[in-house]
Coordinates of N, CA and C in Angstrom, one line a residue:
M299 N 1.0 -1.1 0.1 CA -0.1 -0.1 0.1 C 1.1 1.0 -0.1
V300 N 0.8 2.1 -0.8 CA 1.3 3.5 -0.9 C 0.2 4.5 -0.3
T301 N 0.8 5.4 0.5 CA -0.1 6.4 1.1 C 0.5 7.9 0.9
T302 N -0.2 8.7 1.2 CA 0.1 10.0 0.8 C 0.5 10.8 2.2
N303 N 0.7 12.0 2.2 CA 1.0 12.9 3.4 C -0.3 13.0 4.1
D304 N -1.3 13.0 3.3 CA -2.7 13.4 3.7 C -3.4 12.1 4.4
E305 N -3.4 12.1 5.7 CA -3.9 11.2 6.5 C -5.4 10.7 6.2
E306 N -6.2 11.5 5.2 CA -7.4 11.1 5.0 C -7.4 10.5 3.5
A307 N -6.4 10.6 2.9 CA -6.3 10.1 1.8 C -5.0 8.9 1.5
M308 N -5.5 7.7 0.8 CA -4.4 7.1 0.4 C -4.6 6.4 -0.8
F309 N -3.7 5.7 -1.5 CA -3.6 5.0 -2.4 C -3.7 3.5 -2.1
E310 N -4.2 2.5 -2.8 CA -4.0 1.3 -2.2 C -4.0 0.3 -3.6
T311 N -3.2 -0.7 -3.5 CA -3.2 -1.5 -4.7 C -4.1 -2.9 -4.4
L312 N -5.1 -2.9 -5.4 CA -5.8 -4.3 -5.0 C -5.6 -5.5 -6.3
D313 N -5.3 -6.6 -5.7 CA -4.9 -7.6 -6.7 C -5.7 -9.0 -5.9
P314 N -6.7 -9.5 -6.4 CA -7.3 -9.0 -7.7 C -8.2 -8.1 -7.6
V315 N -8.4 -7.0 -8.6 CA -9.7 -6.2 -8.6 C -11.1 -6.7 -8.4
P316 N -11.4 -6.3 -7.3 CA -12.9 -6.6 -6.9 C -13.7 -6.0 -8.2
S317 N -15.0 -6.7 -8.4 CA -15.7 -6.2 -9.4 C -16.4 -5.1 -9.3
E318 N -16.7 -4.7 -8.1 CA -17.4 -3.4 -7.9 C -16.1 -2.0 -8.2
I319 N -15.2 -2.6 -7.7 CA -14.0 -1.3 -7.9 C -14.0 -1.0 -9.5
A320 N -13.8 -2.4 -10.3 CA -13.8 -2.1 -11.7 C -15.0 -1.4 -12.3
T321 N -16.3 -1.9 -11.9 CA -17.2 -1.1 -12.2 C -17.3 0.3 -12.0
A322 N -17.0 0.8 -10.6 CA -16.8 2.1 -10.2 C -15.9 2.7 -11.3
I323 N -14.8 2.4 -11.3 CA -14.1 3.2 -12.2 C -14.3 3.1 -13.8
S324 N -14.9 2.2 -14.4 CA -15.2 2.1 -15.5 C -16.7 3.2 -15.8
D325 N -17.6 3.2 -14.6 CA -18.6 3.9 -14.7 C -18.3 5.5 -14.4
G326 N -17.4 5.7 -13.9 CA -16.6 7.2 -13.5 C -16.2 7.7 -14.7
L327 N -15.4 6.9 -15.6 CA -14.8 7.2 -16.9 C -15.9 7.3 -17.9
N328 N -16.9 6.4 -17.8 CA -18.0 6.7 -19.0 C -18.8 7.8 -18.9
A329 N -19.1 8.3 -17.4 CA -19.8 9.4 -17.1 C -18.9 10.7 -17.5
F330 N -17.7 10.3 -17.4 CA -17.0 11.7 -18.1 C -16.9 11.8 -19.5
N331 N -16.6 10.7 -19.9 CA -16.8 10.8 -21.5 C -18.2 11.1 -22.1
E332 N -19.0 10.8 -21.4 CA -20.6 11.1 -21.9 C -20.7 12.8 -21.7
S333 N -20.2 13.3 -20.8 CA -20.4 14.8 -20.5 C -19.8 15.3 -21.3
A334 N -18.3 14.8 -22.0 CA -17.7 15.2 -23.1 C -18.2 14.8 -24.4
E335 N -19.2 14.4 -24.3 CA -20.0 13.8 -25.7 C -19.0 13.1 -26.6
I336 N -18.3 12.0 -25.5 CA -17.5 11.3 -26.0 C -18.4 9.8 -26.1
R337 N -18.8 9.1 -26.9 CA -19.8 8.1 -26.9 C -19.0 6.6 -27.1
R338 N -19.3 5.8 -26.2 CA -18.6 4.1 -26.3 C -19.9 3.3 -26.8
E339 N -20.0 2.7 -27.7 CA -21.1 1.8 -27.9 C -20.5 0.4 -28.0
A340 N -20.9 -0.1 -26.9 CA -20.3 -1.7 -26.9 C -21.4 -2.5 -27.4
F341 N -20.6 -3.7 -27.9 CA -21.6 -4.8 -28.3 C -20.8 -5.9 -28.3
A342 N -21.5 -7.2 -28.6 CA -20.8 -8.4 -28.8 C -21.7 -9.1 -29.9
I343 N -20.9 -10.3 -30.6 CA -21.4 -11.1 -31.3 C -21.0 -12.5 -31.1
V344 N -22.1 -13.4 -30.6 CA -21.9 -14.7 -30.4 C -22.2 -15.7 -31.5
W345 N -21.6 -16.8 -31.4 CA -22.0 -18.0 -32.4 C -22.2 -19.3 -31.3
R346 N -23.7 -19.5 -31.3 CA -23.9 -20.7 -30.5 C -24.4 -21.9 -31.5
E347 N -23.9 -23.3 -30.9 CA -24.2 -24.3 -31.4 C -24.9 -25.3 -30.3
N348 N -26.1 -25.6 -30.7 CA -26.9 -26.6 -29.9 C -27.3 -25.8 -28.5
G349 N -27.3 -24.4 -28.4 CA -27.6 -23.7 -27.4 C -26.2 -23.7 -26.4
G350 N -25.3 -23.9 -26.8 CA -24.0 -23.5 -26.3 C -23.4 -22.6 -26.9
L351 N -22.4 -21.7 -26.1 CA -21.6 -20.7 -26.7 C -20.2 -21.2 -27.2
I352 N -20.0 -21.2 -28.4 CA -18.8 -21.7 -29.1 C -17.6 -20.6 -29.4
A353 N -18.2 -19.6 -29.7 CA -17.5 -18.5 -30.0 C -17.9 -17.2 -30.1
G354 N -17.2 -15.8 -29.8 CA -17.7 -15.0 -29.6 C -16.6 -13.6 -29.9
I355 N -17.1 -12.4 -30.0 CA -16.4 -11.3 -30.1 C -16.9 -10.0 -29.6
T356 N -16.3 -9.4 -28.7 CA -16.4 -8.1 -28.0 C -15.9 -6.9 -28.6
A357 N -16.7 -5.9 -29.1 CA -16.1 -4.8 -29.5 C -16.8 -3.4 -29.1
S358 N -16.4 -2.3 -29.7 CA -17.0 -1.1 -29.4 C -16.8 -0.1 -30.5
V359 N -17.7 1.0 -30.6 CA -17.3 2.0 -31.5 C -17.4 3.3 -30.8
S360 N -16.2 4.0 -30.8 CA -15.8 5.1 -30.3 C -15.3 6.2 -31.1
F361 N -15.2 7.3 -31.2 CA -14.4 8.1 -32.3 C -14.6 7.7 -33.6
S362 N -15.4 7.1 -33.7 CA -15.9 6.4 -35.3 C -14.8 5.6 -35.5
V363 N -14.2 4.8 -34.5 CA -13.5 3.6 -34.8 C -14.0 2.5 -33.9
L364 N -13.9 1.4 -34.7 CA -14.3 0.1 -34.2 C -13.2 -0.7 -33.5
F365 N -13.2 -0.7 -32.1 CA -12.4 -1.6 -31.2 C -12.5 -2.7 -31.0
I366 N -11.8 -3.5 -31.4 CA -12.2 -5.1 -31.2 C -11.5 -5.4 -29.7
G367 N -12.3 -6.1 -29.0 CA -11.9 -6.2 -27.6 C -11.2 -7.6 -27.5
N368 N -12.1 -8.7 -27.5 CA -11.9 -10.1 -27.6 C -12.4 -11.0 -28.7
L369 N -11.7 -11.7 -29.1 CA -12.3 -12.5 -29.9 C -11.8 -14.1 -29.6
W370 N -12.9 -14.9 -29.4 CA -12.5 -16.3 -28.7 C -13.4 -17.3 -29.8
V371 N -12.6 -18.4 -30.2 CA -13.2 -19.5 -30.7 C -13.1 -20.9 -30.0
A372 N -13.9 -21.5 -29.5 CA -13.6 -23.0 -28.8 C -12.5 -23.4 -29.6
K373 N -11.5 -24.2 -29.0 CA -10.3 -24.7 -29.2 C -10.7 -25.8 -30.4
S374 N -11.4 -26.7 -30.4 CA -11.9 -27.8 -31.2 C -12.5 -27.0 -32.7
L375 N -12.6 -25.7 -32.6 CA -13.3 -25.4 -33.8 C -12.3 -24.1 -34.4
R376 N -11.2 -24.1 -33.9 CA -10.4 -22.9 -34.6 C -9.9 -23.6 -35.7
L377 N -9.6 -22.5 -36.7 CA -9.1 -22.8 -38.2 C -10.2 -23.0 -38.9
G378 N -11.3 -23.0 -38.4 CA -12.5 -23.2 -39.3 C -13.2 -22.1 -40.0
G379 N -12.9 -21.1 -39.8 CA -13.4 -19.9 -40.7 C -14.2 -19.1 -39.4
I380 N -14.6 -19.6 -38.5 CA -15.6 -18.9 -37.6 C -14.9 -17.4 -36.8
G381 N -13.6 -17.6 -36.7 CA -13.2 -16.2 -36.3 C -13.2 -15.1 -37.7
T382 N -13.0 -15.6 -38.7 CA -12.8 -14.7 -39.8 C -14.6 -14.1 -39.8
K383 N -15.5 -15.0 -39.7 CA -17.1 -14.7 -39.9 C -17.2 -13.8 -38.6
L384 N -16.7 -14.1 -37.5 CA -17.0 -13.1 -36.5 C -16.4 -11.6 -36.5
M385 N -15.2 -11.6 -37.1 CA -14.7 -10.3 -37.6 C -15.5 -9.7 -38.6
A386 N -15.9 -10.3 -39.6 CA -16.7 -9.8 -40.8 C -17.9 -9.3 -40.0
A387 N -18.6 -9.9 -39.2 CA -19.8 -9.3 -38.7 C -19.5 -8.3 -38.0
A388 N -18.6 -8.2 -37.0 CA -18.2 -7.1 -36.0 C -17.8 -5.8 -36.8
E389 N -17.0 -5.9 -38.0 CA -16.8 -4.8 -39.0 C -18.2 -4.4 -39.6
E390 N -18.9 -5.2 -40.0 CA -20.2 -4.9 -40.5 C -21.1 -4.0 -39.3
E391 N -21.1 -4.7 -38.3 CA -21.7 -3.5 -37.1 C -20.9 -2.5 -37.1
G392 N -19.8 -2.5 -37.0 CA -19.0 -1.2 -36.7 C -19.2 -0.1 -37.9
R393 N -19.4 -0.8 -39.0 CA -19.7 0.4 -40.2 C -21.2 0.7 -40.0
R394 N -22.2 0.0 -39.6 CA -23.4 0.4 -39.3 C -23.6 1.6 -38.3
R395 N -22.7 1.3 -37.4 CA -22.5 2.4 -36.3 C -21.5 3.6 -36.6
V396 N -21.2 3.7 -38.0 CA -20.4 4.9 -38.7 C -18.9 4.7 -38.1
A397 N -18.3 3.6 -38.3 CA -17.2 3.5 -38.0 C -16.4 3.6 -39.2
V398 N -15.0 4.3 -39.3 CA -14.5 4.5 -40.6 C -13.1 3.7 -40.6
A399 N -12.9 3.0 -39.3 CA -11.8 2.4 -39.2 C -11.9 1.3 -38.2
A400 N -10.9 0.5 -38.1 CA -11.1 -0.9 -37.0 C -9.6 -0.8 -36.3
C401 N -9.6 -1.1 -35.1 CA -8.4 -1.4 -34.4 C -8.4 -2.6 -33.6
V402 N -7.4 -3.2 -33.5 CA -7.2 -4.6 -32.4 C -5.8 -4.8 -32.0
D403 N -5.8 -5.4 -31.1 CA -4.3 -6.0 -30.5 C -4.3 -7.1 -30.3
T404 N -3.2 -8.1 -30.2 CA -3.1 -9.3 -30.0 C -1.6 -9.5 -29.4
L405 N -1.3 -10.7 -29.0 CA 0.0 -11.1 -28.5 C 0.7 -11.8 -29.8
S406 N 1.8 -11.8 -29.6 CA 3.1 -12.6 -30.6 C 2.7 -14.2 -30.5
T407 N 2.1 -14.7 -29.2 CA 1.8 -15.9 -29.1 C 0.4 -16.1 -29.4
Q408 N -0.4 -15.3 -29.9 CA -2.0 -15.5 -30.1 C -2.2 -15.6 -31.5
A409 N -2.3 -14.5 -32.3 CA -2.8 -14.4 -33.6 C -2.2 -13.4 -34.6
P410 N -0.9 -13.2 -34.4 CA -0.2 -12.2 -35.1 C -0.6 -12.4 -36.6
D411 N -0.8 -13.6 -37.2 CA -0.8 -13.7 -38.7 C -2.4 -13.6 -39.1
F412 N -3.2 -13.7 -38.1 CA -4.3 -13.9 -38.5 C -5.0 -12.4 -39.0
Y413 N -4.9 -11.5 -38.3 CA -5.3 -10.2 -38.8 C -4.7 -9.4 -40.2
P414 N -3.4 -9.6 -40.4 CA -3.2 -9.4 -41.7 C -3.9 -10.0 -42.9
K415 N -4.2 -11.2 -42.7 CA -5.2 -11.9 -43.8 C -6.6 -11.3 -44.0
L416 N -6.7 -10.4 -43.0 CA -8.1 -9.6 -43.1 C -8.0 -8.2 -43.6
G417 N -7.0 -7.7 -43.8 CA -6.7 -6.7 -44.3 C -6.2 -5.6 -43.5
Y418 N -5.6 -6.0 -41.9 CA -5.3 -5.3 -41.2 C -3.8 -5.1 -41.1
V419 N -3.3 -3.9 -40.8 CA -2.0 -3.6 -41.1 C -1.4 -3.1 -39.6
E420 N -0.3 -3.6 -39.2 CA 0.4 -3.5 -38.0 C 0.8 -1.8 -37.8
F421 N 0.6 -1.2 -36.6 CA 0.9 0.1 -36.5 C 1.5 0.2 -35.2
G422 N 1.9 -1.0 -34.3 CA 2.6 -0.6 -33.1 C 2.8 -2.0 -32.6
R423 N 3.9 -2.0 -31.8 CA 4.4 -3.2 -31.3 C 5.3 -2.8 -29.9
I424 N 5.3 -3.5 -29.0 CA 6.0 -3.3 -27.6 C 6.4 -4.7 -27.1
S425 N 7.4 -4.9 -26.7 CA 8.2 -6.2 -26.6 C 7.9 -6.3 -24.8
G426 N 7.8 -7.6 -24.5 CA 7.4 -7.8 -23.1 C 8.0 -9.3 -22.9
R427 N 7.9 -9.7 -21.5 CA 8.3 -10.8 -21.0 C 7.0 -11.5 -20.5
A428 N 6.8 -12.9 -20.9 CA 5.5 -13.9 -19.8 C 6.2 -15.0 -19.7
G429 N 6.2 -15.6 -18.5 CA 6.5 -16.9 -18.3 C 8.0 -17.1 -18.5
G430 N 8.7 -15.8 -18.6 CA 10.5 -16.1 -18.7 C 10.7 -16.0 -20.3
R431 N 9.5 -16.0 -21.1 CA 10.1 -16.0 -22.4 C 9.5 -14.5 -23.1
P432 N 9.9 -14.1 -24.2 CA 9.7 -12.8 -25.1 C 8.5 -13.0 -25.7
V433 N 7.6 -11.9 -25.1 CA 6.3 -11.8 -26.0 C 5.9 -10.5 -26.4
D434 N 5.5 -10.3 -27.7 CA 5.2 -9.1 -28.2 C 3.7 -8.7 -28.0
R435 N 3.1 -7.5 -27.7 CA 1.9 -6.9 -28.0 C 1.8 -6.1 -29.2
I436 N 1.1 -6.6 -30.3 CA 1.0 -5.7 -31.6 C -0.6 -5.3 -31.9
W437 N -0.4 -4.0 -32.3 CA -1.8 -3.2 -32.7 C -1.9 -3.6 -34.1
F438 N -3.1 -3.7 -34.7 CA -3.3 -3.3 -35.9 C -4.5 -2.6 -36.5
R439 N -4.5 -2.0 -37.5 CA -5.7 -1.3 -37.9 C -5.9 -1.6 -39.1
K440 N -7.3 -1.1 -39.4 CA -8.0 -1.3 -40.8 C -8.8 -0.2 -41.2
E441 N -8.4 0.6 -42.3 CA -9.3 1.6 -42.9 C -10.3 0.9 -43.6
F442 N -11.7 1.3 -43.3 CA -12.9 0.9 -44.1 C -12.9 1.9 -45.1
S443 N -13.0 1.2 -46.6 CA -13.5 2.2 -47.7 C -14.8 2.8 -47.7
A444 N -15.1 3.6 -48.3 CA -16.4 4.2 -48.3 C -17.3 3.2 -49.5
A445 N -16.7 2.4 -50.0 CA -17.7 1.6 -50.9 C -18.1 0.3 -50.2
T446 N -17.5 0.0 -48.9 CA -17.7 -1.3 -48.1 C -18.8 -0.8 -47.1

């Protein structure tokens, strides 16, 4: 715990982060953004089979940009095209919400070759370590053409 000189205030490190704290921080930032007329429209697209969730994507549109949050496909179904279909559906929804570009990040241990196949271009990379091995976080973007 780090404290300030003010006995009435202190910084506190929380690990893990309690859900009510994460919600309070998110709600506070959202309230500020709304007051500054910065909207964030979050959505998810899911793929179900026999009533069970087998894949999904979370995303949001803000500043006329589609931000891809998480893309997940059940391990047994990977490399079957579901991820590509989910990305296309998220891009379509983003365009419907007036996005002119998309942004996504991934790790070098996850899917760095997937996004370029969909027309995404790398625009940033930072190196780090995980479990004693090097891992890069990579950011990609895709500009939407007016015709699509």
